[in-house]
Short mmCIF file of C-alpha atoms in Angstrom, two decimals:
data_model
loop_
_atom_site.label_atom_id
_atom_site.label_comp_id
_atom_site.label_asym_id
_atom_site.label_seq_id
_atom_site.Cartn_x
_atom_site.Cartn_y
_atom_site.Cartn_z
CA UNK A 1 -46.09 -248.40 -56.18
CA UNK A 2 -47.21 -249.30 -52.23
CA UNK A 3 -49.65 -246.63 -51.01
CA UNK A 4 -48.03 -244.44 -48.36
CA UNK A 5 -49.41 -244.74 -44.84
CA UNK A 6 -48.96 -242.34 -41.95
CA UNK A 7 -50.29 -243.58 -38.78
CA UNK A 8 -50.90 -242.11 -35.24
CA UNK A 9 -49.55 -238.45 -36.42
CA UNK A 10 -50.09 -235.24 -33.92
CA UNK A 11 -52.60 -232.87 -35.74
CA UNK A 12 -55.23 -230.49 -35.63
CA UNK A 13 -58.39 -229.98 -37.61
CA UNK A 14 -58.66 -226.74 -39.86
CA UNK A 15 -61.47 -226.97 -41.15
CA UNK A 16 -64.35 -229.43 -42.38
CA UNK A 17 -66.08 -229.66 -45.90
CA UNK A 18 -69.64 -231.71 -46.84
CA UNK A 19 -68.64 -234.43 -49.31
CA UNK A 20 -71.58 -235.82 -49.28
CA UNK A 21 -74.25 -237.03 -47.17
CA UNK A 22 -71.92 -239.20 -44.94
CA UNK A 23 -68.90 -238.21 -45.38
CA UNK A 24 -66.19 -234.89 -44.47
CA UNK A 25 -63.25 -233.52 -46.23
CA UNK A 26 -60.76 -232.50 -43.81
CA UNK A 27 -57.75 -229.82 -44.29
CA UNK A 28 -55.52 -230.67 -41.34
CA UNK A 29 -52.45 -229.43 -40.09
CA UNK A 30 -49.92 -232.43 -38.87
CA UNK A 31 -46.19 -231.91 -37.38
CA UNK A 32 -44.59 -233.60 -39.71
CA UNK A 33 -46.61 -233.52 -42.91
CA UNK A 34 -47.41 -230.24 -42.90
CA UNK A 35 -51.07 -229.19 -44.01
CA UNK A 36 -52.93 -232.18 -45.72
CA UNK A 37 -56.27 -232.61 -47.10
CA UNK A 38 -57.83 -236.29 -45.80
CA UNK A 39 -61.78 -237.60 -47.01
CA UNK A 40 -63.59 -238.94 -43.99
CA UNK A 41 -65.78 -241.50 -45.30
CA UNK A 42 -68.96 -242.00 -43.27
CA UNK A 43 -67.99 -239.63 -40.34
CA UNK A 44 -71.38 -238.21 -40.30
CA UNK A 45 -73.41 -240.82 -39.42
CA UNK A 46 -74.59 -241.01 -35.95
CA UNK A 47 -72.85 -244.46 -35.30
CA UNK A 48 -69.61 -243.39 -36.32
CA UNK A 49 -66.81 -243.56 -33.89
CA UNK A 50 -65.00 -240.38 -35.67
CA UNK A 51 -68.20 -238.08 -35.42
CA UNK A 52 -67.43 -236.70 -31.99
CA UNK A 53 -63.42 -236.68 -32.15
CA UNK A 54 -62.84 -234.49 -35.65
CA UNK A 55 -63.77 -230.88 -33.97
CA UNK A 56 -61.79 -228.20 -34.21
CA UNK A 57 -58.80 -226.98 -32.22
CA UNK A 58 -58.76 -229.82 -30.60
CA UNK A 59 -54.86 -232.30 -30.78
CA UNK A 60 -55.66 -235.34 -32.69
CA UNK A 61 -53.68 -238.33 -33.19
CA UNK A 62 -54.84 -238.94 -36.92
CA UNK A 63 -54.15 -242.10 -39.08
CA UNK A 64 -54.57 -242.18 -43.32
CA UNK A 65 -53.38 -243.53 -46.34
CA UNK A 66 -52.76 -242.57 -50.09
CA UNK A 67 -50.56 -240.96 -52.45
CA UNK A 68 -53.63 -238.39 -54.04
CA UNK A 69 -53.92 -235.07 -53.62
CA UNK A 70 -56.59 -236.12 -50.91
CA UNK A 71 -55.91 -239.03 -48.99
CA UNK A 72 -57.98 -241.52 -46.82
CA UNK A 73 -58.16 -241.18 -42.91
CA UNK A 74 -58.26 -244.64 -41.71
CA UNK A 75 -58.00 -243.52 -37.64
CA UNK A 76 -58.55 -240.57 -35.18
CA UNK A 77 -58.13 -240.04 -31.34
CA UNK A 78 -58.54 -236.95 -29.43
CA UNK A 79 -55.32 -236.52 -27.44
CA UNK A 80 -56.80 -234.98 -25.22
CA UNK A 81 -54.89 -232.09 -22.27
CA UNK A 82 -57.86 -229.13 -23.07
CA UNK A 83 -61.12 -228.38 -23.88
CA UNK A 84 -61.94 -225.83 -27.05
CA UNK A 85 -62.04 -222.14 -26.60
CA UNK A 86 -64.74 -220.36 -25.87
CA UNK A 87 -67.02 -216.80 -27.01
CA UNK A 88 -64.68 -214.44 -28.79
CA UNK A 89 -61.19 -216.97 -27.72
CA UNK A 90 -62.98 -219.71 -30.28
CA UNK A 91 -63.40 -216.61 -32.97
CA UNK A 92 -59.50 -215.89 -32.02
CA UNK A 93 -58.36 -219.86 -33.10
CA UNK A 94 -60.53 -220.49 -35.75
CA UNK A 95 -58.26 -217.06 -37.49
CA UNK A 96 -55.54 -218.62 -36.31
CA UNK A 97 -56.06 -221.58 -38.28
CA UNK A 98 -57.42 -219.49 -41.24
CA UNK A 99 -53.50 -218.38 -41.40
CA UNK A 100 -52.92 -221.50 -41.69
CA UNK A 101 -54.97 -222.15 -44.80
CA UNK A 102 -53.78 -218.94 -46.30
CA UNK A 103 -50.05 -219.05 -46.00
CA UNK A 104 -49.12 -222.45 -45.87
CA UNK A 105 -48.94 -224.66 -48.66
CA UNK A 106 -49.95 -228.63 -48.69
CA UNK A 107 -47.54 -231.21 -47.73
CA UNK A 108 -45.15 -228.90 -46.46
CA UNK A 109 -44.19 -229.89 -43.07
CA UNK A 110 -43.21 -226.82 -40.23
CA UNK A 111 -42.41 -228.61 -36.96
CA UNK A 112 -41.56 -225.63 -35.06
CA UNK A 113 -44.66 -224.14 -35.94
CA UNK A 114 -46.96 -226.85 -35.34
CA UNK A 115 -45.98 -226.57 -31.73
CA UNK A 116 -46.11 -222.95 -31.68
CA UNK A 117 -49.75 -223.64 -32.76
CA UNK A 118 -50.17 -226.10 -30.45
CA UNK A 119 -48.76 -223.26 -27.36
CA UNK A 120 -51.06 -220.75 -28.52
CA UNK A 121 -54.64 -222.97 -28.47
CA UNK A 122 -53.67 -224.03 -25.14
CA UNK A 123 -53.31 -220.33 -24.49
CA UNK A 124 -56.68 -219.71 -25.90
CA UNK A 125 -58.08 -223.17 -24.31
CA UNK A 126 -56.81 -221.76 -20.51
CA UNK A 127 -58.56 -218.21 -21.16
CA UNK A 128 -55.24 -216.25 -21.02
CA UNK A 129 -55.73 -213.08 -20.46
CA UNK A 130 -53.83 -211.54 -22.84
CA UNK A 131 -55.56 -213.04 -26.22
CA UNK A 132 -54.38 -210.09 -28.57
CA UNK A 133 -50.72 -210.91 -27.24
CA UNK A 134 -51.32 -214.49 -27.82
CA UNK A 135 -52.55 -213.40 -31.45
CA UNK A 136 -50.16 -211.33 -32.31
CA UNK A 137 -47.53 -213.45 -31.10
CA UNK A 138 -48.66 -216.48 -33.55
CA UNK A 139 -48.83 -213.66 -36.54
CA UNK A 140 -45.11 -213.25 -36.22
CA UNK A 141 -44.30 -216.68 -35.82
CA UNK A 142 -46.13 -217.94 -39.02
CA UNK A 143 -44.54 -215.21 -41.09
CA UNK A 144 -41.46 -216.22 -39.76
CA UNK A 145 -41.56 -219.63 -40.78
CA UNK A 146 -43.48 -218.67 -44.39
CA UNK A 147 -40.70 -216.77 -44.99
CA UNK A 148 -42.00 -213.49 -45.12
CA UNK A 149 -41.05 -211.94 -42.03
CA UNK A 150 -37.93 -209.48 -43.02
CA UNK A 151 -35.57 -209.01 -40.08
CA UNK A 152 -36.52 -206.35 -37.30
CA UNK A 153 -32.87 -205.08 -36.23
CA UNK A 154 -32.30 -203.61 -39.08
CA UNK A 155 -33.55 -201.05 -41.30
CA UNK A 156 -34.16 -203.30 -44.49
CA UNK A 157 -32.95 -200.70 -47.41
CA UNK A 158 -29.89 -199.49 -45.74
CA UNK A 159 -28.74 -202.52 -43.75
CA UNK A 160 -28.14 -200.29 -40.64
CA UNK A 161 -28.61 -201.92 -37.04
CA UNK A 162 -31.86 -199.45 -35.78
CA UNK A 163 -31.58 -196.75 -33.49
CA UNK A 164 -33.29 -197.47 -30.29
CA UNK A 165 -35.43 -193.67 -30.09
CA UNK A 166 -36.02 -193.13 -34.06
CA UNK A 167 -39.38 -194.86 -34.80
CA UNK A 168 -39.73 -197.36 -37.84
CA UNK A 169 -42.47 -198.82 -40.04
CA UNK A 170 -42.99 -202.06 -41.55
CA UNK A 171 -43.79 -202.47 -45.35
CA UNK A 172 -45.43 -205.74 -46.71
CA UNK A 173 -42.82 -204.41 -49.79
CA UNK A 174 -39.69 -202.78 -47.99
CA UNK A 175 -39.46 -204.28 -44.87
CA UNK A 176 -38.79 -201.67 -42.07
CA UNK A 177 -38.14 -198.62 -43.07
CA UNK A 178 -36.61 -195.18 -40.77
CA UNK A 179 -40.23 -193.03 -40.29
CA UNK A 180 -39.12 -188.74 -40.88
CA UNK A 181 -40.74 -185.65 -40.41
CA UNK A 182 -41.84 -185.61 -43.81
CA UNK A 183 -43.58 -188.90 -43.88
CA UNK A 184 -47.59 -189.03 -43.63
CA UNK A 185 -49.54 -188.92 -40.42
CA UNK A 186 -50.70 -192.40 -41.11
CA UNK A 187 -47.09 -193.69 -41.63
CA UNK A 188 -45.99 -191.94 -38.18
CA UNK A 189 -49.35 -193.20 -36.37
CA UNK A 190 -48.41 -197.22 -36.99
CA UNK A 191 -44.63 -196.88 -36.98
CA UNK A 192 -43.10 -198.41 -33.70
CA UNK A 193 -39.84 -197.27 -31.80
CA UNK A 194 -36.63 -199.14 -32.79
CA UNK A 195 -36.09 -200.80 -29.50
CA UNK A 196 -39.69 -202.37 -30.04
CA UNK A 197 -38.58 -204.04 -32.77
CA UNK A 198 -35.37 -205.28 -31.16
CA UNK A 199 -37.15 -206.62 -28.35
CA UNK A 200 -39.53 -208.35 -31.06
CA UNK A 201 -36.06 -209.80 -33.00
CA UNK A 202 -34.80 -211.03 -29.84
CA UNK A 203 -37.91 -212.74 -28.98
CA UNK A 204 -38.35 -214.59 -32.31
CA UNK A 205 -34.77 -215.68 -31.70
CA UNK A 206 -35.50 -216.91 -27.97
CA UNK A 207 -35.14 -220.89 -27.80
CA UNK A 208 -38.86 -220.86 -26.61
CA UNK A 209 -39.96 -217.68 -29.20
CA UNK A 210 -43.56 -218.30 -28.23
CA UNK A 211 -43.61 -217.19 -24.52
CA UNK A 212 -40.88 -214.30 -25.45
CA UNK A 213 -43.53 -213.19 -28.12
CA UNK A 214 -46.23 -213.28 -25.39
CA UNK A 215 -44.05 -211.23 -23.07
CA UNK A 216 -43.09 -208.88 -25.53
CA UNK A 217 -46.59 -208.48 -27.20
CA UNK A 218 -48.39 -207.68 -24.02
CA UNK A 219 -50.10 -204.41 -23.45
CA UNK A 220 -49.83 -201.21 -25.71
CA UNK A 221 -46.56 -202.65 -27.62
CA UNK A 222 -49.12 -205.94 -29.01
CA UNK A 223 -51.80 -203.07 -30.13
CA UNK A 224 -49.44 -200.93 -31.55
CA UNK A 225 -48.40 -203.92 -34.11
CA UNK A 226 -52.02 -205.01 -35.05
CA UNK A 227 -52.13 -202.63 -38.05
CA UNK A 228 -48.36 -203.62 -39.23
CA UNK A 229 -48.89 -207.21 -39.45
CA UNK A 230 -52.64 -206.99 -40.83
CA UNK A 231 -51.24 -204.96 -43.30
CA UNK A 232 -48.56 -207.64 -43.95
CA UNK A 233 -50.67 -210.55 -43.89
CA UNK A 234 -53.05 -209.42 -46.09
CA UNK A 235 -50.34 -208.45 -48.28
CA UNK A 236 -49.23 -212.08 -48.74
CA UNK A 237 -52.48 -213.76 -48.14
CA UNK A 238 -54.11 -211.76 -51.26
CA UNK A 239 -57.33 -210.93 -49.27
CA UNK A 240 -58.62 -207.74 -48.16
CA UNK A 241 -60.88 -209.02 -44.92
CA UNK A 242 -59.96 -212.95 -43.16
CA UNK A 243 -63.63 -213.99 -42.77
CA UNK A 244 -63.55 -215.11 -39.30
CA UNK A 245 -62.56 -210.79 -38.68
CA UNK A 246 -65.62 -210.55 -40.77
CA UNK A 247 -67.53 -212.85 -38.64
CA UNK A 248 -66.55 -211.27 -35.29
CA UNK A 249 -67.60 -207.62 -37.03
CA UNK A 250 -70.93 -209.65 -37.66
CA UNK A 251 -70.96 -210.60 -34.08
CA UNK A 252 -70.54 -207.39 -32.60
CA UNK A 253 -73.30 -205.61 -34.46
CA UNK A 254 -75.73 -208.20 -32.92
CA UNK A 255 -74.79 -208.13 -29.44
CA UNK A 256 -74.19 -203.92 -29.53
CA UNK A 257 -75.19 -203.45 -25.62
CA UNK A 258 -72.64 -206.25 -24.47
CA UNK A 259 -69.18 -205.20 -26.26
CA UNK A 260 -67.00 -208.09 -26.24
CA UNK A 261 -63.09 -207.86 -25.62
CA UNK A 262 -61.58 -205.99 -28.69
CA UNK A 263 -60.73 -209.09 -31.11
CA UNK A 264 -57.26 -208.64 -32.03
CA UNK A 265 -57.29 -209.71 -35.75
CA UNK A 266 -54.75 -208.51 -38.59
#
C-alpha cells in the first residue's frame, strides 16, 4: 500500500516531546488533518534547518509522510504574519492549545476551528486588550465544534425559547437550566440572564462567530461565564486543574508584589 504524503499543510505546533537525543515528537494541529502526532528526526541538533521554525503558536506550513499512528515530518516553514505572545498572553495560548489536546481527538480534521485558532493567536500575538474575551470566546467555539456545547436559546429540559430577565445556569449534565428562588447561592451566583445567552447563541451563529464572541464576551458578561465553561470543560476533559492554570497559579505566587492581569482560564 503507497505511504500517504501530505505536503505544505497550514498548522500549528501543540506541543513538543524528547525522543531522544536528536530528535522531537510533535502533536500538531493541521486544517485539514485535524490533530496529528509527527517524529522530527534530528531537529535538535544545532545544524538543523527545523530547530528554529517548530516553536509554538507560531503558523507552519508542515510537510510528512506515513500511515502509523506517528508519522514522519519531511518539511517545515514558518508562515510567518506574527510574532509569539508574550508574559501572561503566551500562558493564555499555550491553554488554548492544551484544549486542543484534551478535547480533540487524532486525525480528526475541524476546519472552522483551525481558523478560529488561528484568529485568536493573532489576537494574543497583537496584545488585544481584552485576553479573557479572546479566551473565553475560543472556549465556546471548541465546545461547539466537539460537540458538547448544548444550545443557549433554550432551556435544555423543557425545550422553551428563554426569557430575556429570568437568569439561567449551565450544567456540564443538563445543559441550561431556569435558576429559582429555591436554588443554592452558588447556583444563583454563576447563573447568567437569558438575554446573555441569546446574545452568546447569536454570536456562535454569526458567519464570522469569532469576532461576535469577542464582542459579546467583553467586559463583566466574559467574567461572568469563566466559572460555567471551566466547569464544563473540565467536565468533558476529565481533569480537575489544566496545568498551564496551574502554571500561571505558580507564577503568581513568585512575582506576589507585581500582580499580573487576572488569567482568564476555565
Amino acid at each position: 500500500m503507497a505511504t500517504t504524503r501530505i505536503a505544505d499543510e497550514p498548522a500549528y505546533v501543540l506541543h513538543r516531546y524528547d525522543w531522544s537525543e536528536s530528535s522531537l515528537i510533535l502533536e500538531v494541529f493541521s486544517r485539514r488533518h485535524g490533530r496529528v502526532a509527527l517524529v522530527a528526526k534530528g531537529v535538535k541538533r544545532p545544524t538543523s534547518q527545523y530547530r528554529p521554525v517548530l516553536l509554538p503558536l507560531q503558523p507552519l506550513r508542515l510537510g510528512w509522510g506515513g500511515d502509523a499512528e506517528v508519522r514522519t515530518l519531511s518539511s517545515a516553514q514558518w508562515q510567518g504574519g506574527h510574532v509569539m505572545p508574550s508574559g501572561d498572553k503566551l500562558l493564555a495560548g499555550y491553554y488554548l492549545n492544551e484544549l486542543l489536546l484534551k478535547l480533540l481527538a487524532r486525525d480528526d480534521a475541524h476546519p472552522k476551528l483551525f481558523d478560529h485558532y488561528a484568529d485568536a493567536v493573532l489576537a494574543l500575538a497583537e496584545g488585544h486588550e481584552a485576553q479573557a474575551a479572546v479566551v473565553r470566546a475560543f472556549e465556546l467555539l471548541i465546545l461547539r465544534e466537539a460537540g458538547l456545547l448544548p444550545t443557549l436559546d433554550l432551556e435544555c429540559a423543557s425545550l422553551a425559547q428563554l426569557l430575556p430577565d429570568a437568569h439561567y445556569r449551565l450544567e456540564p449534565e443538563a445543559g441550561l437550566r431556569l435558576v429559582n428562588a429555591a436554588d443554592s447561592p452558588a447556583a444563583l451566583h454563576h447563573a447568567l440572564a437569558g438575554d446573555s445567552w441569546l446574545l452568546l447563541q447569536l454570536a456562535l451563529d454569526d458567519p464570522h462567530p469569532f469576532a461576535a464572541l469577542l464582542r459579546v464576551c467583553h467586559g463583566a458578561r466574559g467574567n461572568a461565564l469563566r466559572q460555567p465553561l471551566r466547569q464544563l470543560l473540565h467536565y468533558h476533559s476529565g481533569v480537575r486543574v489544566f496545568q498551564t492554570r496551574q502554571l500561571m497559579l505558580d507564577v503568581r505566587r513568585l512575582r506576589p508584589l507585581h500582580p499580573p492581569e487576572p488569567f482568564p482560564t476555565p
